Tab-separated table of C-alpha atoms and ligand atoms in Angstrom:
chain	number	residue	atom	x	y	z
A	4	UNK	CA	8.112	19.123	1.177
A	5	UNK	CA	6.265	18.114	4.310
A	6	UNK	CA	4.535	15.646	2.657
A	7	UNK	CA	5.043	11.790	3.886
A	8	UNK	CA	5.067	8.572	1.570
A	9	UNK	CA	3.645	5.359	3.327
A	10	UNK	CA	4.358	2.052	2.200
A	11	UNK	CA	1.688	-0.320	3.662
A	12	UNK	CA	2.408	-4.323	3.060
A	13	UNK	CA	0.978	-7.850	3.915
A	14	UNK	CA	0.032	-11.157	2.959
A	15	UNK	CA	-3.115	-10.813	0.545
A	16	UNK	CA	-5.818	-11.610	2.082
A	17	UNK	CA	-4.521	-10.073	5.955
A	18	UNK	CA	-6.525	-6.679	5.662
A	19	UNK	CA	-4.693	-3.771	4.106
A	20	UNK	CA	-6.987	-2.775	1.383
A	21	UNK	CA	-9.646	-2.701	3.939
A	22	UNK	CA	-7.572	-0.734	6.543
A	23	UNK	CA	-6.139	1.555	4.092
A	24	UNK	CA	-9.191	2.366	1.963
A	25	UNK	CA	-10.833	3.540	5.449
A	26	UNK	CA	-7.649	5.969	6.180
A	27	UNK	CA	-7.932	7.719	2.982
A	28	UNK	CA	-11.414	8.295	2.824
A	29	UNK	CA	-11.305	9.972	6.040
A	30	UNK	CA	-8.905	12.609	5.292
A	31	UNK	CA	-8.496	14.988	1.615
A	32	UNK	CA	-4.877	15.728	1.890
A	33	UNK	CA	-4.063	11.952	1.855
A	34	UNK	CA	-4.222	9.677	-1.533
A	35	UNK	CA	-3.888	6.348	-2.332
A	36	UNK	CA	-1.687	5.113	-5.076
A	37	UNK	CA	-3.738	3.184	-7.989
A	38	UNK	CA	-1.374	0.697	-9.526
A	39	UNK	CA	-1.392	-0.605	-12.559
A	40	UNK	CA	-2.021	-4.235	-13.074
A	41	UNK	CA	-2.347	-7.284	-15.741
A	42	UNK	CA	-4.080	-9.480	-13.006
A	43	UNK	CA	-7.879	-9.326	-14.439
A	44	UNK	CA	-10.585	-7.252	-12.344
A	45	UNK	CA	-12.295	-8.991	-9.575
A	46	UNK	CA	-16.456	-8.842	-9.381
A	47	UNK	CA	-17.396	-5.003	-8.416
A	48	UNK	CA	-13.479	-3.513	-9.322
A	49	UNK	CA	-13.414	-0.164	-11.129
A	50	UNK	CA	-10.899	0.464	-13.915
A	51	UNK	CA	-9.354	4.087	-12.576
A	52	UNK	CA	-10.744	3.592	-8.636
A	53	UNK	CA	-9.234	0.233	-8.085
A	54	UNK	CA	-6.281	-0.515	-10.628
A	55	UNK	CA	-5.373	0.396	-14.254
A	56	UNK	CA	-5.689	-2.755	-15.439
A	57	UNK	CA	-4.690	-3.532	-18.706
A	58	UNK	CA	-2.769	-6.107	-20.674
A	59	UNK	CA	0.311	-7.396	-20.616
A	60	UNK	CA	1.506	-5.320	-23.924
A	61	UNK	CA	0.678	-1.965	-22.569
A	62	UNK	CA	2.330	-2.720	-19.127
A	63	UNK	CA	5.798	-4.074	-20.907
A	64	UNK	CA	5.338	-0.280	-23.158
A	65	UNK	CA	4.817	1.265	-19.688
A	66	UNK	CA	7.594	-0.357	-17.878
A	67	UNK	CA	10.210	0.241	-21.255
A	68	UNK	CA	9.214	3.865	-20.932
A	69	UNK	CA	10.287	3.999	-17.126
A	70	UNK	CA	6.675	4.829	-16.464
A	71	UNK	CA	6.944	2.541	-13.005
A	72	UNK	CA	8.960	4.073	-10.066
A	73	UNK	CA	8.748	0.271	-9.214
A	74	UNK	CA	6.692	-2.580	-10.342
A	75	UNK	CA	7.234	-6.673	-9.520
A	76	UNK	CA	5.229	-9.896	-10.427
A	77	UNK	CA	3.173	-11.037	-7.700
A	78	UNK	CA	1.103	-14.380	-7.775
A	79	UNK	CA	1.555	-14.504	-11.496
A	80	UNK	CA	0.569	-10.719	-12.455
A	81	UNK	CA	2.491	-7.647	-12.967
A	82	UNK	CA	1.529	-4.602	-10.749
A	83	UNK	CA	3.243	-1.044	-11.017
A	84	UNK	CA	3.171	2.301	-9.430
A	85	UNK	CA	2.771	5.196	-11.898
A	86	UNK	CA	6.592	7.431	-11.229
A	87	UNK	CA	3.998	10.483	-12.720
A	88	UNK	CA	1.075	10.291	-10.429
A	89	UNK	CA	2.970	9.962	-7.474
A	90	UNK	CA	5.137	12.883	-8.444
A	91	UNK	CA	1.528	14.980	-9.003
A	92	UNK	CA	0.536	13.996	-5.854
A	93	UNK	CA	3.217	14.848	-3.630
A	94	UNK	CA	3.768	18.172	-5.646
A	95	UNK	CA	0.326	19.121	-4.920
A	96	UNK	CA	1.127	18.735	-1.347
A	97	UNK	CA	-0.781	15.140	-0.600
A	98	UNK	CA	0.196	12.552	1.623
A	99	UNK	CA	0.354	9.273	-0.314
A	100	UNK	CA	-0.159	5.393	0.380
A	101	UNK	CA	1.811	3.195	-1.754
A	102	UNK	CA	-0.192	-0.634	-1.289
A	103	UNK	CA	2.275	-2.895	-2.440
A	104	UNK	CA	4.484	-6.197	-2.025
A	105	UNK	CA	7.797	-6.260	-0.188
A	106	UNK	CA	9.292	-6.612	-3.763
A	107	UNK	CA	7.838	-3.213	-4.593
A	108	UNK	CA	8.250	-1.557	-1.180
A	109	UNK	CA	12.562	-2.440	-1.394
A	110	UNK	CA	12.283	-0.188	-4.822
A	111	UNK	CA	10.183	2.343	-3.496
A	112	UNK	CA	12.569	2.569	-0.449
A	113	UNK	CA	15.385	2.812	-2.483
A	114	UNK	CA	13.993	6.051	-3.948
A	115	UNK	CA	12.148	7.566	-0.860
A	116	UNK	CA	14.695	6.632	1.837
A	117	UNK	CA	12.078	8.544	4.130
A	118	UNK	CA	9.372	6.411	3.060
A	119	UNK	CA	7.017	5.591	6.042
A	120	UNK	CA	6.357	1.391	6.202
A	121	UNK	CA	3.877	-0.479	7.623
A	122	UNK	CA	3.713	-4.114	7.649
A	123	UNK	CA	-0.147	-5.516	8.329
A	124	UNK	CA	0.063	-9.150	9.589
A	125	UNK	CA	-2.761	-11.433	10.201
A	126	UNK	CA	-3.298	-12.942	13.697
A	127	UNK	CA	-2.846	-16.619	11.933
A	128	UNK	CA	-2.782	-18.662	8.509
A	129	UNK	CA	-5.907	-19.736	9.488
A	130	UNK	CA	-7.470	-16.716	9.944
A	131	UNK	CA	-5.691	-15.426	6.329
A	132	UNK	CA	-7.605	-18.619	4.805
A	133	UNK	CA	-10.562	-17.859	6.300
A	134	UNK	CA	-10.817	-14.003	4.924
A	135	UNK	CA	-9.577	-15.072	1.261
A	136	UNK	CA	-12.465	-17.521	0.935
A	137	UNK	CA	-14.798	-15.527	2.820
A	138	UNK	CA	-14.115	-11.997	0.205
A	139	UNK	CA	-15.437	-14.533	-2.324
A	140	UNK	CA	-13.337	-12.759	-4.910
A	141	UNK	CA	-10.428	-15.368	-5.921
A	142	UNK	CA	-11.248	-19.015	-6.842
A	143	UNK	CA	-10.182	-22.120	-4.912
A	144	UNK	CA	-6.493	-22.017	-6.997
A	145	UNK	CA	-5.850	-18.782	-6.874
A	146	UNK	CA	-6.741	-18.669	-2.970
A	147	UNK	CA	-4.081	-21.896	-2.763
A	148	UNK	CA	-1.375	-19.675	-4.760
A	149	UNK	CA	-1.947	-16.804	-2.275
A	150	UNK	CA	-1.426	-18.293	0.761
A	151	UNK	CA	1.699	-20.155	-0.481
A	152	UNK	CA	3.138	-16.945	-1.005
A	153	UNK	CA	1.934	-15.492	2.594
A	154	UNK	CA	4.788	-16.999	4.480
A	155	UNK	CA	7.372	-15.499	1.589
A	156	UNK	CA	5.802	-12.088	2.127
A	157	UNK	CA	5.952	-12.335	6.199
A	158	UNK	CA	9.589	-13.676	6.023
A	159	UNK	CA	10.081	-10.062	4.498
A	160	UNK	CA	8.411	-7.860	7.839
A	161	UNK	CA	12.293	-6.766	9.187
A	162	UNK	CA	12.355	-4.503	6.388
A	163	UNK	CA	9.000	-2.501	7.940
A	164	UNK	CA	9.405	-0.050	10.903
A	165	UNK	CA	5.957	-0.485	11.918
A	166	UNK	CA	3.864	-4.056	12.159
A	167	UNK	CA	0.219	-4.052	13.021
A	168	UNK	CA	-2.011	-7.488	13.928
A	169	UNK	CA	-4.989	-6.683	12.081
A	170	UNK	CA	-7.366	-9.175	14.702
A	171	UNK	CA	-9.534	-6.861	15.402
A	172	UNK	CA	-10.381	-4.503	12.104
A	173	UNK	CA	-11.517	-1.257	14.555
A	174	UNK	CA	-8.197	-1.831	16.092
A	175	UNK	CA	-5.669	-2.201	13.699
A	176	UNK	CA	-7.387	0.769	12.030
A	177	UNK	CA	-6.919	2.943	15.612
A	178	UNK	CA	-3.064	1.820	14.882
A	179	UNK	CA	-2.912	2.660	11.661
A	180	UNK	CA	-4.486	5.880	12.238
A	181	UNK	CA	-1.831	6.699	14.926
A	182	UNK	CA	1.510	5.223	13.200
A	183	UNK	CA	0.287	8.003	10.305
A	184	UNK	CA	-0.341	10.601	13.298
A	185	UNK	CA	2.906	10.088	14.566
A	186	UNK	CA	4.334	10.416	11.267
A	187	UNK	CA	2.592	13.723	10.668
A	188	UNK	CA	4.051	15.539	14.174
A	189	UNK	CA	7.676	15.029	13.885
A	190	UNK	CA	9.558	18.108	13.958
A	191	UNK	CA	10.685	18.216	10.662
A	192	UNK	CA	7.556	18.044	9.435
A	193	UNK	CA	5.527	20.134	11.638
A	194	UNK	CA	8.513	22.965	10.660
A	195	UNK	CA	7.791	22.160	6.917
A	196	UNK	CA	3.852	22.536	7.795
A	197	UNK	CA	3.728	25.566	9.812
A	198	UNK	CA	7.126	27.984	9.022
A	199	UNK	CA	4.866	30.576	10.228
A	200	UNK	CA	4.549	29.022	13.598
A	201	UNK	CA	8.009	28.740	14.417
A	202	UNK	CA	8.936	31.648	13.129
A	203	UNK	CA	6.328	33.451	15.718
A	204	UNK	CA	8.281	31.482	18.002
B	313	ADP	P1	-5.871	-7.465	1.316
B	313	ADP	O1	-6.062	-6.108	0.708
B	313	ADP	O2	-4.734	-7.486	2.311
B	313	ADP	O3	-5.753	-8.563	0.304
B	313	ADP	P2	-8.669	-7.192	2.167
B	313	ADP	O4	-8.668	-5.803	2.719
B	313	ADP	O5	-9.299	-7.404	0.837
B	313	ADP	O6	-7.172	-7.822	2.182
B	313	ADP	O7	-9.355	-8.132	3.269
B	313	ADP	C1	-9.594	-9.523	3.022
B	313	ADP	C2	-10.945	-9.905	3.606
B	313	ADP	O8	-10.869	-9.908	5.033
B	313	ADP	C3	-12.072	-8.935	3.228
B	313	ADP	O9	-13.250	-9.678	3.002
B	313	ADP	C4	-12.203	-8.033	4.465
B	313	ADP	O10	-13.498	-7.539	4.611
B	313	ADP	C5	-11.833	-9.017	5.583
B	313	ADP	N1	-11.184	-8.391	6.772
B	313	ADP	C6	-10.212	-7.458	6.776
B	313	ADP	N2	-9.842	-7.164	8.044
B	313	ADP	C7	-10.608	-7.937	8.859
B	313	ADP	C8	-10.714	-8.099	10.290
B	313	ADP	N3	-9.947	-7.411	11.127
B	313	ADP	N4	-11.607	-8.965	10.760
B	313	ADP	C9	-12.392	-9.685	9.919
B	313	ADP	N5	-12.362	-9.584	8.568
B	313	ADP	C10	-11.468	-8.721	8.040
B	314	5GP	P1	-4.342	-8.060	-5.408
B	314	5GP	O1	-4.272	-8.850	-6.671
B	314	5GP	O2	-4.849	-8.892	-4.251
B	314	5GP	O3	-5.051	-6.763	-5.545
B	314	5GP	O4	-2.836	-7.685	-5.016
B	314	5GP	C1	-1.872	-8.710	-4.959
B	314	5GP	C2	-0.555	-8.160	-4.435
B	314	5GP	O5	-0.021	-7.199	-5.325
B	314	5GP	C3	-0.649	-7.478	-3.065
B	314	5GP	O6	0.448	-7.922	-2.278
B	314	5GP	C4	-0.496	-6.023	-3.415
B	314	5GP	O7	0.066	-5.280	-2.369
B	314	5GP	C5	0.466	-6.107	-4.581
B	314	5GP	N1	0.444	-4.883	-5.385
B	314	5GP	C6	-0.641	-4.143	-5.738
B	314	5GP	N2	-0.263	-3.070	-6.452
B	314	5GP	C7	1.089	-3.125	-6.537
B	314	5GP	C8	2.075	-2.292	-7.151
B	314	5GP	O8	1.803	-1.266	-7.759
B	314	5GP	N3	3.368	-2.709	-7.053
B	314	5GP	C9	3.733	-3.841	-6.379
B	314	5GP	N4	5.037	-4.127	-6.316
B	314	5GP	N5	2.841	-4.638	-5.801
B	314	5GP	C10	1.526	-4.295	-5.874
């Protein structure tokens, strides 16, 4: 299959929902993962677009079924990627972005050894502080709990292969866009893509 996995990680609160919403909706052959969650929807979050939320009985029947290729607890919640979907998705021949924590992203590597991952840092703790309050979408305890947990998410960046400063948002998208290019034109996969092509050749 010629079809790439990308694992995209950071801090909450540093950009890659942003960032990676942007890169799928410019191209159809690439899909975002929508995880499955307990944490509660935020103001403006739609069930099936944003998460599959749901409660914590239904994600412990999901999880017992083997329903997650991985899942973790992150600032409290549980969030899992659906094994099914992803399968779907890659059988149909889609590019797919997994948006999860390092916890998640050392599962989903263990499975997809070829997995694609992108680290998205934020130029300072300041700056991280500055975009949780300013998305308005956590309270002041919540924001507190996040940002404790930044600097145990950035101690985990060796395990990426790519890092991008997300400073400037046109940027880091520019980046993005090219780490996913560059992903897209190795040989192995342009051979996969176009078997016509080389064949000619
Ligand atoms: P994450 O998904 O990593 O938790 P978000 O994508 O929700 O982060 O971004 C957090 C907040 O920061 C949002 O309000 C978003 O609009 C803002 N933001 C993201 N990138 C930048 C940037 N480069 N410059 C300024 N604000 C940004
Ligand atoms: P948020 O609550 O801000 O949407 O997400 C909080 C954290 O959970 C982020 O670090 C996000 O990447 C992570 N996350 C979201 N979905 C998943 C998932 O399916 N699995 C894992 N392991 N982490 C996830």
């Amino acid at each position: 299959m010629s079809n790439l996995l990308f694992i995209v990680a950071a801090p909450s609160g540093a950009g890659k929902s942003t960032l990676v919403r942007r890169l799928v909706d410019r191209a159809p052959n690439r899909v975002l993962s929508v995880s499955c969650t307990t944490r509660p929807p935020r103001p403006g979050e739609v069930d099936g677009r944003d998460y599959r939320f749901m409660d914590a009985a239904r994600f412990d029947a999901l999880r017992e079924a083997g329903d997650f290729l991985e899942w973790a607890r992150v600032h409290g919640n549980c969030y899992g990627t659906s094994r099914g979907w992803i399968a779907a998705e890659q059988a149909a021949g889609r590019d797919v972005l997994l948006e999860i924590d390092w916890q998640g992203a050392a599962q989903a590597r263990a499975i997809f050894p070829d997995a694609i991952s992108i680290f998205i840092l934020p130029p300072s703790m300041e700056v991280l502080a500055a975009r949780l309050r300013g998305r308005g979408t956590d309270d002041a305890e919540v924001i507190e709990r996040r940002l404790l947990a930044a600097r145990e998410e950035i101690r985990h960046v060796d395990d990426f292969g790519y890092v991008i400063m997300n400073a400037d948002l046109d940027t880091a998208y520019a980046q993005l866009a090219s780490v996913v290019e560059a992903a897209r034109l190795t040989l192995s996969c342009q051979r996969q893509r176009h078997p016509e092509y080389f064949a000619y050749f």
